GROMACS .gro file of C-alpha atoms in nm:
model
  100
    1MET     CA    1   0.075   0.886   0.986
    2ARG     CA    2   0.293   0.796   0.683
    3LEU     CA    3   0.473   1.019   0.442
    4HIS     CA    4   0.374   0.989   0.074
    5GLU     CA    5   0.613   0.800  -0.171
    6HIS     CA    6   0.703   1.122  -0.335
    7ALA     CA    7   0.799   1.296  -0.008
    8ARG     CA    8   1.155   1.288   0.061
    9PRO     CA    9   1.224   1.411   0.453
   10VAL     CA   10   1.557   1.538   0.569
   11LEU     CA   11   1.469   1.571   0.944
   12THR     CA   12   1.678   1.619   1.262
   13ASP     CA   13   1.603   1.770   1.589
   14GLU     CA   14   1.759   2.090   1.468
   15GLY     CA   15   1.495   2.131   1.199
   16GLY     CA   16   1.469   1.987   0.868
   17ALA     CA   17   1.276   1.985   0.531
   18ILE     CA   18   1.055   1.770   0.308
   19LEU     CA   19   1.099   1.760  -0.057
   20ASN     CA   20   0.791   1.687  -0.276
   21GLU     CA   21   0.925   1.525  -0.556
   22ARG     CA   22   0.602   1.589  -0.766
   23THR     CA   23   0.623   1.977  -0.724
   24GLY     CA   24   0.978   2.004  -0.677
   25ARG     CA   25   0.900   2.234  -0.373
   26TRP     CA   26   1.048   2.176  -0.019
   27THR     CA   27   0.857   2.221   0.293
   28HIS     CA   28   1.095   2.359   0.569
   29LEU     CA   29   1.048   2.281   0.927
   30THR     CA   30   1.115   2.450   1.264
   31PRO     CA   31   1.304   2.218   1.504
   32THR     CA   32   0.993   2.165   1.702
   33ALA     CA   33   0.789   2.063   1.374
   34SER     CA   34   1.077   1.839   1.259
   35ALA     CA   35   1.072   1.671   1.589
   36ALA     CA   36   0.680   1.615   1.571
   37VAL     CA   37   0.715   1.457   1.231
   38LEU     CA   38   0.981   1.231   1.337
   39LEU     CA   39   0.754   1.149   1.622
   40LEU     CA   40   0.436   1.091   1.409
   41CYS     CA   41   0.642   0.871   1.165
   42ALA     CA   42   0.781   0.674   1.432
   43SER     CA   43   0.441   0.624   1.677
   44GLY     CA   44   0.182   0.419   1.612
   45THR     CA   45  -0.065   0.686   1.675
   46THR     CA   46  -0.108   1.051   1.713
   47GLU     CA   47  -0.177   1.008   2.072
   48GLN     CA   48   0.151   0.821   2.124
   49ALA     CA   49   0.331   1.100   1.944
   50ALA     CA   50   0.177   1.383   2.150
   51GLU     CA   51   0.253   1.185   2.488
   52GLN     CA   52   0.621   1.173   2.348
   53TYR     CA   53   0.620   1.537   2.247
   54ALA     CA   54   0.475   1.641   2.564
   55ALA     CA   55   0.763   1.481   2.748
   56ARG     CA   56   1.031   1.586   2.532
   57TYR     CA   57   0.904   1.985   2.549
   58ASP     CA   58   0.770   1.960   2.902
   59LEU     CA   59   0.414   2.069   2.762
   60SER     CA   60   0.065   1.980   2.857
   61ARG     CA   61  -0.103   1.696   2.704
   62GLU     CA   62  -0.356   1.943   2.549
   63ARG     CA   63  -0.075   2.183   2.403
   64ALA     CA   64   0.122   1.872   2.272
   65ALA     CA   65  -0.184   1.709   2.119
   66ALA     CA   66  -0.274   2.073   1.947
   67ASP     CA   67   0.073   2.080   1.814
   68ILE     CA   68   0.111   1.752   1.663
   69ALA     CA   69  -0.241   1.804   1.503
   70THR     CA   70  -0.133   2.137   1.346
   71VAL     CA   71   0.173   1.979   1.214
   72LEU     CA   72  -0.021   1.662   1.093
   73THR     CA   73  -0.278   1.895   0.922
   74ALA     CA   74  -0.009   2.080   0.746
   75LEU     CA   75   0.161   1.793   0.601
   76VAL     CA   76  -0.163   1.631   0.484
   77THR     CA   77  -0.275   1.981   0.316
   78ALA     CA   78   0.049   1.978   0.177
   79GLY     CA   79  -0.003   1.664   0.009
   80LEU     CA   80   0.307   1.521   0.204
   81ALA     CA   81   0.143   1.274   0.422
   82ALA     CA   82  -0.155   1.064   0.468
   83THR     CA   83  -0.329   0.931   0.787
   84GLY     CA   84  -0.476   0.598   0.839
   85THR     CA   85  -0.375   0.275   0.665
   86ALA     CA   86  -0.220   0.270   0.316
   87ALA     CA   87  -0.488   0.223   0.031
   88PRO     CA   88  -0.398  -0.088  -0.185
   89ARG     CA   89  -0.187  -0.011  -0.500
   90ARG     CA   90  -0.312  -0.040  -0.835
   91ARG     CA   91  -0.183  -0.254  -1.085
   92TRP     CA   92  -0.047  -0.094  -1.410
   93HIS     CA   93   0.062  -0.362  -1.581
   94ARG     CA   94  -0.122  -0.669  -1.769
   95PRO     CA   95  -0.114  -0.981  -1.554
   96THR     CA   96   0.069  -1.241  -1.800
   97ARG     CA   97  -0.113  -1.492  -1.952
   98GLU     CA   98  -0.032  -1.871  -1.917
   99ALA     CA   99   0.088  -2.034  -2.245
  100THR     CA  100  -0.163  -2.271  -2.375
   0.00000   0.00000   0.00000
């Protein structure tokens, strides 16, 4: 998972928020949701994030995976994050021409 460029996180283990710069809205997070976001950003996969989340909160793997999936779905739905690889960026400028 990766946060979009317009998402500005303020995250701690005590909670946090993510600002959507496009809309000006804040998404406030509980401490456990904030930890899930931190783990999702730091981990290579959602499975790794769920394993670390399960260990941190002494949860079953199934419960941790469900919690991580819920947080990820909420971030994607809110337009704050994307899953998978980043799409190539479009070039919005004209390429320079060589002098002739």
